[in-house]
Each structure stands twice: as C-alpha cells, then as structure tokens.
Amino acid sequence: MFYKPRPGPGGSHNGVVSGFHIKSFPRVWNRWAVVVKFFLGLIIGIVLASQLQLLLISSSGCVPYKLSPVHRRLKVNNIQERTDNETRNRQLLLVGVMTADKYIATRAKAVYETWGTRVPGKLVFFTSDSQNATDDLPVVRLKGVDDSYPPQKKSFMMLKYMYENYGDKFEWFMRADDDVFVKTERLELFLRNINSSQPRFIGQAGKGIAEEFGLLSLEYDENYCMGGPGMIFSHVTLSRVAPHVKDCLKNLYTTHEDVELGRCVQKFAGIPCTWSYEMQNIFHHSSSGRTAFTGPLKSREVHRAITLHPIKEHAHMYRLNNFLQGVSIREKIHEGLKIRREMASSIEQLRKRLGPSWEPSDLNDLQTLGLAPSLNKFVPQDESEILTWNFLARSVDSTETVNPRRAIDAPLREGVEDVIREVMEGINAISKERGRVIDFKELLYGYYRVNPRLGVDYILDLLLVYKKYRGRKMIFPVRRHAYLQQAFGPLQFRRSPLVAYESSNRIHFVLPLSGRLAIFQRFMNNFQRVCVEPDENVRLVIVLYPTMENDDPCDEIKSIVLAFQRRIRGRKLQVDLIERQEAFARAAALETGKSSCQPEDDCLLAFIDVDMVFTEKTLHHIRSHTIRGRQVYFPIVFSQFDPSFRAPLTYSVDSEIPDDVFEIDDDRGYWRFYGFGIVSVYRSDLEKVGGMNTSIHGWGQEDVDLYDRTVAHTDLAVFRAPDPALVHVFHPIACDGSKLTDKQKKMCVGTRAGTYASQQRLARYWIDNHSYAGG
C-alpha cells in the first residue's frame, strides 16, 4: 500500500525520490546519521589524543614510542644533540689503578713508565691512607682504606672518588690492577665505537670457578666482570652506582671484590657484565699465574688482546712494553712502505702524462722500497745472480751450507711463524662479518729465499681449517698456497750512547794457567807485541796452578813472569802472578783474578785463555762493547782446525805465533758460536749476576753457567759478535774421564770432535784413505 501525498505546489505528484519509495526515507536517514557520528567521533578522538600526547611529552621530556615520524625525528635529534654536546666536553678515559704501598716503587712505577704514559685521558693510582713516599706518581690516598686483601673497600671507595671528582669530565672509567698491561691505542679505538651515554659495564664476564658454583649468591642470569684484566664503566653506569657505594659495602655476600662490584652494578644500574665470548680475548686473563708472559711473547693472545693479566714481576712489564713497541714500529714501517708504493705509482702515472723525460727532483729510495710486492722484483742479469730457493718442511734442504739437510734453527722457525700469524690475521680480518673463521693447522712444506736488498720471499703450502658458524654450520680442512714477500724497511742510522767509552780505560786480563809452558811463552810473546810495545793501559793477572806432575813447569813460568815484570818496571802496564796450590779449577781462578781488583775501582775484567792470540783491535772491542751497568761482551772467537789435516805434518807445539794465524776461511777453522769462555765484564756487573760458580771444577761448564745467568739478568744486555782479531790456536784436547763429570766429558768430547777439520776436508780424508770392495 503506497502513501499518496498531497499535491505540491504546481499540482505535481512525486511518488519516488532518488529511486527510493518515499515511505522508507526516515529509516535510511537514521542509518547515515549513525555512520557520520561514528567517524566524526573517531576523528575528534584522534585529535584530542594527539594533543594530550604532545602535552604529556612537553611536560615529561620523554620520547614516546608512538610519536609521529616527524615529531619523533625532531625529538631524537634534540636529545642526540644534547648528548653529543655533553660528550664533546668530556675526555675519553680515566684509569684508576689499585695498588699498595709496597708496590709503589715497582709495579706502579712500571705501569706509569710504560702504558700509563699513553692513556687517552688520565691515569691515577689509588692506595691506602698513609704518608709513605710515592716516587712522584699521581697517587690518591683513600681515607680510611688500608692495603688489606681482598681490596673490597679500596675498590668501592676508588669508584666513589672517581665519580665525585671526575664524574662530569670523562666518558669512560676503568678500574685496573697494578699487574695488568693495557694497549691504550687499541682501547681508545674500542671505546670510541661505543656510546658512553648508555649504561655499559664492560669486561670479561665470569661466574666463578667450578668449586664456587652456588656459593657466590649469583642468579642463573647474573655475572660479574673479572677484576684482573680490568673492567670499564660508562659515565652513566658510574653515576648510578657510585652514590650507593656505602650501601653495597654493607651488603657483601663474598670476599671477592669483583663479584661484589658486579652485584652492585646489577642492583643499581640494572645491567650485567658484557655477555660476549669475544671478551675473553679482548680482556685476557692467563691461567699461568706468576709465570704468565714470562716466556715467548709471540702468541695469538698477546697480539689480539687489549689488556693482559697478570704480570707479577714489574721487570716483565717493561719487557712486554718493549715487545709491543717493537710490533708498533714494524707496523709503522709497513705503513711507510705502503706510502712509498703509492708515491712510486703516482710518479709512474705522472710520467705517462708529462712524458718520459719528466723526472722528480728527489726519488730517495723509491726505486727499491716503492716496488709493489712481487716475487719477481729482482731480475738476475746472468745465471750467477739467480737466487736459489731453500726447501722447508720438517727440516731445511739448502745449498747454502755444507750439510744439505739441517734442522730448522730457532730464528728461521720464529720468522716463519711470524709470517704465518700475520697471514692468518689478514685472512680473518673480516671473519666476523662473514660468519666464519679459518684456523692454521700445519705447514706442509714451503720454500724461502733471501734477497739482501729487497727482503725475504716465501712460498708456503698451508693446511687450514675452515669453520662456518653462521647459517649452516660446517668444519672442513682447506689446503692453500701462499705467495708472500717480507719486504725490508729503509736503512736507518742512529747515534747510540752505547758506543761511548773511555779509550784509555784499563783492561784487567785474567789468565788461568796450569802447565802449558810453551803455549804460555807464545801467549806472552803475543802480549809483548800487542800490549807491552805500544805501552797499552792493561794489567795481566796470571792465576797459576800446579800440574800435580813430576815435570811441573811452575818455576819456569815464574821466571818468565819475573823477567816481564823487570822489563816493564816504571810503566803503566802491569803483570801480576797469583799462585794457588789446589787442583786446577777455571771458575775459581777467574774469581781469584776478580778479587785482586778492588771493589771501589770497579775494574774492567777480561777473561782470557792461554791458547788465545789477539791484536790491538781486540782491546778496542773490549773497551767499546763492555758498558758498565748495561752490557757484557761475549765475543765469538775463531777456533783453528787441526793443521795436520791441511798438510802432511804432525802437530808440534811451538812458542812462536804462526804467520797465518789471523787468516780466516772455512778450511782453517770455525766460529765457536757455543763457546762462552772469553768474556769482558765490569766487576760490579759480574757481582750482579752472582760471580763465578766456584762449585764447578775441572774443564768446562763454568762459562755456560755464567752466560746463562747474564742472559737472564734483566738489567744487563749481552753483546755477541765474531771477532776476527781473536783466534784460538789449535791444540789437542784431552778429556780425562777421571777428572770430569759426565756432562763435562760429553761437552769436552763434542768440542774435540769439532776441532779436527772442516766437513769437506774430513770427507776428502775419508775418501783418500779408505778403499771400498769392488771400488
């Protein structure tokens, strides 16, 4: 049934409006009203919520998570700008080193004089509240703190002091012990890549040893930074922890200072120590204890770490510093080589543009050091200049020595290991980004050669292990050839204070003697020519022992000495004779000669043997290479072979010096690299190492004992070099087993075997004097 409206103006009837029947219009209009109200309310709600949100932001200063991108970007930029300004006004690092009064003059001083001078900021030592001397070190004495161990109160009060006095001056704060070494350059690079405006607690994470499990009151997800290798706080972390130090000291659960410090940081800063496997390499703690870093330093741990702990003996702190400074020098030399190569490449490009006639004014050494790495740098002009390769495996096969196969000596082994380590560091430089690591396993074989002008070339066949730890994990062996060149750096000259010496300094020769009349006469003839005739400022002390035989020549020897003393009367040269009545012992004789020199004179001693002949150059070498308190001279002497192998003559003792005694070649003798009996040293330095070991009797071993103790002494350097002016004239060696220990007899027999002839001469002798069946 349709509603029939009245006629409108004009009498027309409209029964349908816009396709709808007029009767349904009120219901449709109600539906549209609901929709319009819904959307209108939604829009108003969004606008009000946004305004309310902005109002809250302005009042609280916080950046909400759901800000519009524009608002969020503006707010973050403002906060970042404010943070950058605060950081810009701070220095990078304050290092607080905990020490004790008894270590101020040793460990603390060693730290201050090594890595402490290179801290990118400031270093301060913290110790107990006392009035002892501090050796002009930057020391803070904490009130109410003693040097008792464990240093819990000292550690917490140090952090409190650092915050109260330097909290607004540094980005980072480091707590360190006095037995840790810090590579400050590496640490600076490490910290500059981390935002110090966030709470950070950095170090090697620990949870205690197995025996302490469950006894440190740590939750399953809690840890602490180990104190030994050092721990680092951002200024935000320190500001949250330092005000609560007293509260932390009142609530100690263990005696471990680093555990309690970690607990305090967890409680008030809300962060643990860095959970990262890599931190045990960056903050390295050696489990070797007191022997840590006392042996070879060329290890992966020493090269990779930023901090090294523990270094218990302060002398080893200097040793480690010298080693790492050497590594740094080599790195700078390598950088210099790369710059020279770039310069050489640029010059070559300029020549192409400006013409071959253009030549720079100063090429310096670019013609050699500017060459790019290549195994073909050296181009031989003829076959005699070809450099042969040496084969390297478990031994060395070489044409350079008489023995075609020999053991790998220590310097070569160390050099190859250094090259391989640098290669592996280069390979793994971006291993973290690629999710893999390659480890060196074994050198299968290799070749090497030395070019005196350019460097050392290597061809190495390496067995490696490829380990992929990202994505699909896998481990498998890889074999690779490495073609390497270890280039020499530029030649450098420097003036060293070690060459300064007194040319007129008196030399006190000490000569142990038992029998050997003709040989002694030869020695005195040489002494007459070198020392008496030029009137050198020397003194000869002869310590004479009887031979315990019927034909003891002691009287003849004393007559020779007496004649010398009459001849030199009134001159500065002096000859003294000291008689001993017991059995011969070289160590006791040298100690007696040393005692003849007054301690206040601190004589320059030169221990000599009666079989030696020398020239005036030897006197110069003794004076120049022996430095009081710094250096001991152990010359390498030239020892003659048995002359009967060079000529069909039998050996005869002659008091005259052979004319060709100072002619040196492989057929006449050899350098006695393992002989240490000839030495020059100041008396005070000899006493530093404990003097001669007089418990050693008979032949040998006393010289090796003295050499080993001198090498081990940290204040003395050993100078070793061949001396062509110092020759040991051949004499038959008798190894009497009744007078020698087993070790001495073995050394004696070995020395005797080496004095017969060269290897070529012995081989020729064997061939000429033996017939073979069927030959």
mmCIF file of C-alpha atoms in Angstrom, residues 131-383:
data_model
loop_
_atom_site.group_PDB
_atom_site.id
_atom_site.type_symbol
_atom_site.label_atom_id
_atom_site.label_comp_id
_atom_site.label_asym_id
_atom_site.label_seq_id
_atom_site.Cartn_x
_atom_site.Cartn_y
_atom_site.Cartn_z
ATOM 1 C CA GLN A 131 102.275 9.011 54.488
ATOM 2 C CA ASN A 132 104.795 6.927 52.536
ATOM 3 C CA ALA A 133 106.651 8.275 49.504
ATOM 4 C CA THR A 134 105.011 7.921 46.099
ATOM 5 C CA ASP A 135 108.009 8.429 43.751
ATOM 6 C CA ASP A 136 106.325 11.443 42.119
ATOM 7 C CA LEU A 137 103.477 9.310 40.788
ATOM 8 C CA PRO A 138 99.849 10.579 40.572
ATOM 9 C CA VAL A 139 98.696 8.804 43.725
ATOM 10 C CA VAL A 140 95.441 9.299 45.641
ATOM 11 C CA ARG A 141 95.387 8.031 49.215
ATOM 12 C CA LEU A 142 91.873 6.946 50.150
ATOM 13 C CA LYS A 143 90.866 7.926 53.678
ATOM 14 C CA GLY A 144 90.048 5.053 55.966
ATOM 15 C CA VAL A 145 91.369 2.470 53.494
ATOM 16 C CA ASP A 146 94.240 0.065 54.125
ATOM 17 C CA ASP A 147 96.164 -2.345 51.898
ATOM 18 C CA SER A 148 94.480 -5.487 53.185
ATOM 19 C CA TYR A 149 93.417 -8.168 50.713
ATOM 20 C CA PRO A 150 90.872 -8.627 49.231
ATOM 21 C CA PRO A 151 90.648 -4.885 48.448
ATOM 22 C CA GLN A 152 86.865 -4.561 48.574
ATOM 23 C CA LYS A 153 86.698 -1.242 50.375
ATOM 24 C CA LYS A 154 89.564 0.182 48.279
ATOM 25 C CA SER A 155 87.787 -0.737 45.042
ATOM 26 C CA PHE A 156 84.413 0.749 46.019
ATOM 27 C CA MET A 157 85.899 3.911 47.510
ATOM 28 C CA MET A 158 88.031 4.386 44.399
ATOM 29 C CA LEU A 159 84.897 4.400 42.245
ATOM 30 C CA LYS A 160 83.247 6.839 44.621
ATOM 31 C CA TYR A 161 86.274 9.164 44.439
ATOM 32 C CA MET A 162 86.377 8.958 40.649
ATOM 33 C CA TYR A 163 82.687 9.870 40.416
ATOM 34 C CA GLU A 164 82.823 12.734 42.883
ATOM 35 C CA ASN A 165 85.955 14.329 41.390
ATOM 36 C CA TYR A 166 85.837 13.348 37.713
ATOM 37 C CA GLY A 167 82.283 12.170 37.074
ATOM 38 C CA ASP A 168 81.492 15.032 34.677
ATOM 39 C CA LYS A 169 84.916 15.123 32.999
ATOM 40 C CA PHE A 170 85.252 11.694 31.353
ATOM 41 C CA GLU A 171 83.167 9.411 29.156
ATOM 42 C CA TRP A 172 84.606 6.142 30.461
ATOM 43 C CA PHE A 173 86.092 4.987 33.762
ATOM 44 C CA MET A 174 88.370 1.965 34.080
ATOM 45 C CA ARG A 175 89.185 0.006 37.217
ATOM 46 C CA ALA A 176 92.561 -1.731 36.834
ATOM 47 C CA ASP A 177 95.120 -3.588 38.937
ATOM 48 C CA ASP A 178 98.825 -2.782 39.020
ATOM 49 C CA ASP A 179 99.672 -6.110 37.348
ATOM 50 C CA VAL A 180 97.717 -5.567 34.120
ATOM 51 C CA PHE A 181 99.098 -4.266 30.830
ATOM 52 C CA VAL A 182 96.766 -2.139 28.682
ATOM 53 C CA LYS A 183 97.212 -1.480 24.979
ATOM 54 C CA THR A 184 95.956 2.066 25.156
ATOM 55 C CA GLU A 185 95.781 2.690 21.399
ATOM 56 C CA ARG A 186 93.599 -0.376 20.894
ATOM 57 C CA LEU A 187 91.473 0.529 23.918
ATOM 58 C CA GLU A 188 90.872 4.043 22.580
ATOM 59 C CA LEU A 189 89.725 2.682 19.226
ATOM 60 C CA PHE A 190 87.488 0.177 21.023
ATOM 61 C CA LEU A 191 85.794 2.763 23.260
ATOM 62 C CA ARG A 192 85.266 5.385 20.573
ATOM 63 C CA ASN A 193 82.977 2.946 18.784
ATOM 64 C CA ILE A 194 80.662 2.564 21.815
ATOM 65 C CA ASN A 195 78.055 5.047 23.053
ATOM 66 C CA SER A 196 79.104 6.146 26.519
ATOM 67 C CA SER A 197 75.723 7.820 27.130
ATOM 68 C CA GLN A 198 74.147 4.427 27.713
ATOM 69 C CA PRO A 199 74.678 2.238 30.787
ATOM 70 C CA ARG A 200 77.639 -0.013 29.983
ATOM 71 C CA PHE A 201 79.639 -2.430 32.131
ATOM 72 C CA ILE A 202 82.439 -3.901 30.021
ATOM 73 C CA GLY A 203 84.927 -6.658 30.809
ATOM 74 C CA GLN A 204 85.409 -10.411 30.759
ATOM 75 C CA ALA A 205 82.272 -11.949 32.221
ATOM 76 C CA GLY A 206 82.704 -14.525 34.950
ATOM 77 C CA LYS A 207 80.501 -16.693 37.137
ATOM 78 C CA GLY A 208 83.225 -18.169 39.361
ATOM 79 C CA ILE A 209 85.234 -21.371 39.187
ATOM 80 C CA ALA A 210 83.608 -24.784 39.422
ATOM 81 C CA GLU A 211 84.377 -25.096 43.147
ATOM 82 C CA GLU A 212 82.500 -21.824 43.817
ATOM 83 C CA PHE A 213 79.328 -22.745 41.934
ATOM 84 C CA GLY A 214 76.338 -21.786 44.042
ATOM 85 C CA LEU A 215 78.482 -20.029 46.655
ATOM 86 C CA LEU A 216 78.629 -16.542 45.106
ATOM 87 C CA SER A 217 74.899 -15.750 45.511
ATOM 88 C CA LEU A 218 74.509 -15.150 41.780
ATOM 89 C CA GLU A 219 71.287 -15.873 39.933
ATOM 90 C CA TYR A 220 71.380 -18.017 36.805
ATOM 91 C CA ASP A 221 71.334 -14.909 34.594
ATOM 92 C CA GLU A 222 73.771 -12.830 36.680
ATOM 93 C CA ASN A 223 77.527 -12.460 36.260
ATOM 94 C CA TYR A 224 80.358 -10.105 37.131
ATOM 95 C CA CYS A 225 83.330 -8.560 35.306
ATOM 96 C CA MET A 226 86.584 -10.213 36.329
ATOM 97 C CA GLY A 227 88.758 -7.662 38.111
ATOM 98 C CA GLY A 228 92.170 -8.888 36.955
ATOM 99 C CA PRO A 229 92.037 -7.951 33.258
ATOM 100 C CA GLY A 230 90.147 -4.738 34.079
ATOM 101 C CA MET A 231 86.572 -3.501 33.942
ATOM 102 C CA ILE A 232 85.154 -0.377 32.286
ATOM 103 C CA PHE A 233 82.129 1.749 33.268
ATOM 104 C CA SER A 234 80.361 4.312 31.137
ATOM 105 C CA HIS A 235 79.760 7.607 32.940
ATOM 106 C CA VAL A 236 76.047 6.718 33.092
ATOM 107 C CA THR A 237 76.788 3.451 34.898
ATOM 108 C CA LEU A 238 79.170 5.118 37.325
ATOM 109 C CA SER A 239 76.620 7.833 38.120
ATOM 110 C CA ARG A 240 74.057 5.171 39.038
ATOM 111 C CA VAL A 241 76.402 3.038 41.146
ATOM 112 C CA ALA A 242 78.784 5.441 42.927
ATOM 113 C CA PRO A 243 76.139 7.145 45.139
ATOM 114 C CA HIS A 244 75.240 3.719 46.567
ATOM 115 C CA VAL A 245 78.757 2.521 47.404
ATOM 116 C CA LYS A 246 78.176 2.546 51.160
ATOM 117 C CA ASP A 247 75.006 0.510 50.742
ATOM 118 C CA CYS A 248 76.915 -2.058 48.650
ATOM 119 C CA LEU A 249 79.675 -2.283 51.268
ATOM 120 C CA LYS A 250 77.091 -3.037 53.942
ATOM 121 C CA ASN A 251 75.668 -5.937 51.944
ATOM 122 C CA LEU A 252 78.647 -8.101 50.945
ATOM 123 C CA TYR A 253 77.954 -11.762 50.316
ATOM 124 C CA THR A 254 81.500 -12.934 49.456
ATOM 125 C CA THR A 255 85.120 -11.888 49.866
ATOM 126 C CA HIS A 256 85.561 -11.444 46.093
ATOM 127 C CA GLU A 257 85.839 -7.747 45.307
ATOM 128 C CA ASP A 258 84.943 -8.093 41.617
ATOM 129 C CA VAL A 259 81.905 -10.280 42.368
ATOM 130 C CA GLU A 260 80.538 -7.724 44.828
ATOM 131 C CA LEU A 261 81.204 -4.861 42.442
ATOM 132 C CA GLY A 262 79.305 -6.706 39.726
ATOM 133 C CA ARG A 263 76.428 -7.312 42.141
ATOM 134 C CA CYS A 264 76.320 -3.601 42.964
ATOM 135 C CA VAL A 265 76.229 -2.652 39.286
ATOM 136 C CA GLN A 266 73.454 -5.159 38.632
ATOM 137 C CA LYS A 267 71.405 -3.778 41.519
ATOM 138 C CA PHE A 268 71.690 -0.046 40.874
ATOM 139 C CA ALA A 269 72.485 0.187 37.156
ATOM 140 C CA GLY A 270 70.348 -2.761 36.133
ATOM 141 C CA ILE A 271 72.951 -4.237 33.751
ATOM 142 C CA PRO A 272 75.272 -7.266 33.864
ATOM 143 C CA CYS A 273 78.821 -7.505 32.586
ATOM 144 C CA THR A 274 79.045 -7.883 28.808
ATOM 145 C CA TRP A 275 77.865 -11.348 27.792
ATOM 146 C CA SER A 276 80.244 -11.957 24.898
ATOM 147 C CA TYR A 277 82.598 -14.830 24.128
ATOM 148 C CA GLU A 278 84.915 -12.377 22.406
ATOM 149 C CA MET A 279 85.583 -10.526 25.676
ATOM 150 C CA GLN A 280 87.862 -13.303 26.958
ATOM 151 C CA ASN A 281 90.183 -12.480 24.066
ATOM 152 C CA ILE A 282 89.885 -8.697 24.447
ATOM 153 C CA PHE A 283 90.295 -8.688 28.249
ATOM 154 C CA HIS A 284 92.717 -11.596 28.529
ATOM 155 C CA HIS A 285 93.481 -13.355 31.780
ATOM 156 C CA SER A 286 96.186 -16.025 31.724
ATOM 157 C CA SER A 287 95.733 -19.030 33.966
ATOM 158 C CA SER A 288 99.520 -19.475 34.215
ATOM 159 C CA GLY A 289 99.711 -17.288 37.308
ATOM 160 C CA ARG A 290 103.128 -15.860 38.152
ATOM 161 C CA THR A 291 104.729 -17.391 35.059
ATOM 162 C CA ALA A 292 102.302 -15.633 32.690
ATOM 163 C CA PHE A 293 104.010 -13.623 29.937
ATOM 164 C CA THR A 294 107.490 -14.585 31.161
ATOM 165 C CA GLY A 295 108.201 -16.789 28.134
ATOM 166 C CA PRO A 296 107.849 -16.153 24.396
ATOM 167 C CA LEU A 297 105.536 -13.232 23.675
ATOM 168 C CA LYS A 298 104.763 -14.054 20.055
ATOM 169 C CA SER A 299 101.402 -15.650 20.710
ATOM 170 C CA ARG A 300 97.901 -15.073 19.410
ATOM 171 C CA GLU A 301 96.680 -13.985 22.847
ATOM 172 C CA VAL A 302 99.306 -11.247 23.178
ATOM 173 C CA HIS A 303 98.565 -9.899 19.704
ATOM 174 C CA ARG A 304 94.739 -9.993 19.941
ATOM 175 C CA ALA A 305 94.137 -8.744 23.477
ATOM 176 C CA ILE A 306 93.612 -5.184 24.675
ATOM 177 C CA THR A 307 94.506 -5.989 28.297
ATOM 178 C CA LEU A 308 96.897 -8.696 29.524
ATOM 179 C CA HIS A 309 96.833 -10.058 33.062
ATOM 180 C CA PRO A 310 98.671 -10.957 35.294
ATOM 181 C CA ILE A 311 102.214 -9.550 35.131
ATOM 182 C CA LYS A 312 103.515 -10.160 38.632
ATOM 183 C CA GLU A 313 107.147 -9.109 38.139
ATOM 184 C CA HIS A 314 107.499 -5.438 37.220
ATOM 185 C CA ALA A 315 110.525 -6.197 35.027
ATOM 186 C CA HIS A 316 108.255 -8.191 32.715
ATOM 187 C CA MET A 317 106.017 -5.122 32.358
ATOM 188 C CA TYR A 318 108.944 -3.316 30.728
ATOM 189 C CA ARG A 319 109.740 -6.409 28.668
ATOM 190 C CA LEU A 320 106.193 -6.671 27.352
ATOM 191 C CA ASN A 321 106.132 -2.933 26.652
ATOM 192 C CA ASN A 322 109.358 -3.173 24.637
ATOM 193 C CA PHE A 323 107.985 -6.101 22.650
ATOM 194 C CA LEU A 324 104.726 -4.327 21.795
ATOM 195 C CA GLN A 325 106.579 -1.121 20.947
ATOM 196 C CA GLY A 326 108.639 -3.202 18.536
ATOM 197 C CA VAL A 327 105.448 -4.572 16.983
ATOM 198 C CA SER A 328 104.163 -1.000 16.650
ATOM 199 C CA ILE A 329 107.406 0.085 14.972
ATOM 200 C CA ARG A 330 107.131 -2.748 12.459
ATOM 201 C CA GLU A 331 103.551 -1.751 11.702
ATOM 202 C CA LYS A 332 104.650 1.846 11.096
ATOM 203 C CA ILE A 333 107.474 0.665 8.838
ATOM 204 C CA HIS A 334 104.904 -1.311 6.870
ATOM 205 C CA GLU A 335 102.708 1.775 6.605
ATOM 206 C CA GLY A 336 105.728 3.679 5.353
ATOM 207 C CA LEU A 337 106.335 1.032 2.700
ATOM 208 C CA LYS A 338 102.732 1.307 1.510
ATOM 209 C CA ILE A 339 103.064 5.105 1.258
ATOM 210 C CA ARG A 340 106.250 4.724 -0.766
ATOM 211 C CA ARG A 341 104.489 2.301 -3.101
ATOM 212 C CA GLU A 342 101.666 4.780 -3.622
ATOM 213 C CA MET A 343 104.221 7.514 -4.315
ATOM 214 C CA ALA A 344 106.021 5.323 -6.846
ATOM 215 C CA SER A 345 102.717 4.509 -8.542
ATOM 216 C CA SER A 346 101.804 8.220 -8.689
ATOM 217 C CA ILE A 347 105.179 9.083 -10.197
ATOM 218 C CA GLU A 348 104.666 6.437 -12.856
ATOM 219 C CA GLN A 349 101.269 7.909 -13.726
ATOM 220 C CA LEU A 350 102.776 11.413 -13.939
ATOM 221 C CA ARG A 351 105.463 10.151 -16.275
ATOM 222 C CA LYS A 352 102.774 8.862 -18.616
ATOM 223 C CA ARG A 353 101.029 12.246 -18.597
ATOM 224 C CA LEU A 354 104.075 14.539 -18.643
ATOM 225 C CA GLY A 355 106.338 12.428 -20.806
ATOM 226 C CA PRO A 356 109.236 10.067 -20.083
ATOM 227 C CA SER A 357 111.660 12.999 -19.811
ATOM 228 C CA TRP A 358 109.992 14.238 -16.629
ATOM 229 C CA GLU A 359 111.853 13.181 -13.508
ATOM 230 C CA PRO A 360 111.085 14.184 -9.890
ATOM 231 C CA SER A 361 113.810 16.055 -8.062
ATOM 232 C CA ASP A 362 114.252 13.546 -5.234
ATOM 233 C CA LEU A 363 113.367 9.873 -5.635
ATOM 234 C CA ASN A 364 115.088 8.887 -2.380
ATOM 235 C CA ASP A 365 114.740 5.116 -2.051
ATOM 236 C CA LEU A 366 111.530 4.678 -4.065
ATOM 237 C CA GLN A 367 113.328 2.652 -6.711
ATOM 238 C CA THR A 368 113.581 -0.263 -4.298
ATOM 239 C CA LEU A 369 111.141 0.392 -1.428
ATOM 240 C CA GLY A 370 108.477 1.706 -3.780
ATOM 241 C CA LEU A 371 108.198 -1.527 -5.721
ATOM 242 C CA ALA A 372 104.913 -3.389 -5.400
ATOM 243 C CA PRO A 373 105.045 -6.807 -3.672
ATOM 244 C CA SER A 374 106.204 -9.395 -6.170
ATOM 245 C CA LEU A 375 108.400 -12.476 -6.289
ATOM 246 C CA ASN A 376 109.905 -11.046 -9.476
ATOM 247 C CA LYS A 377 111.256 -7.791 -8.073
ATOM 248 C CA PHE A 378 114.805 -8.951 -8.575
ATOM 249 C CA VAL A 379 115.798 -9.673 -12.173
ATOM 250 C CA PRO A 380 119.148 -11.504 -12.445
ATOM 251 C CA GLN A 381 121.471 -10.353 -15.196
ATOM 252 C CA ASP A 382 123.148 -13.739 -15.598
ATOM 253 C CA GLU A 383 122.954 -17.222 -14.149
#
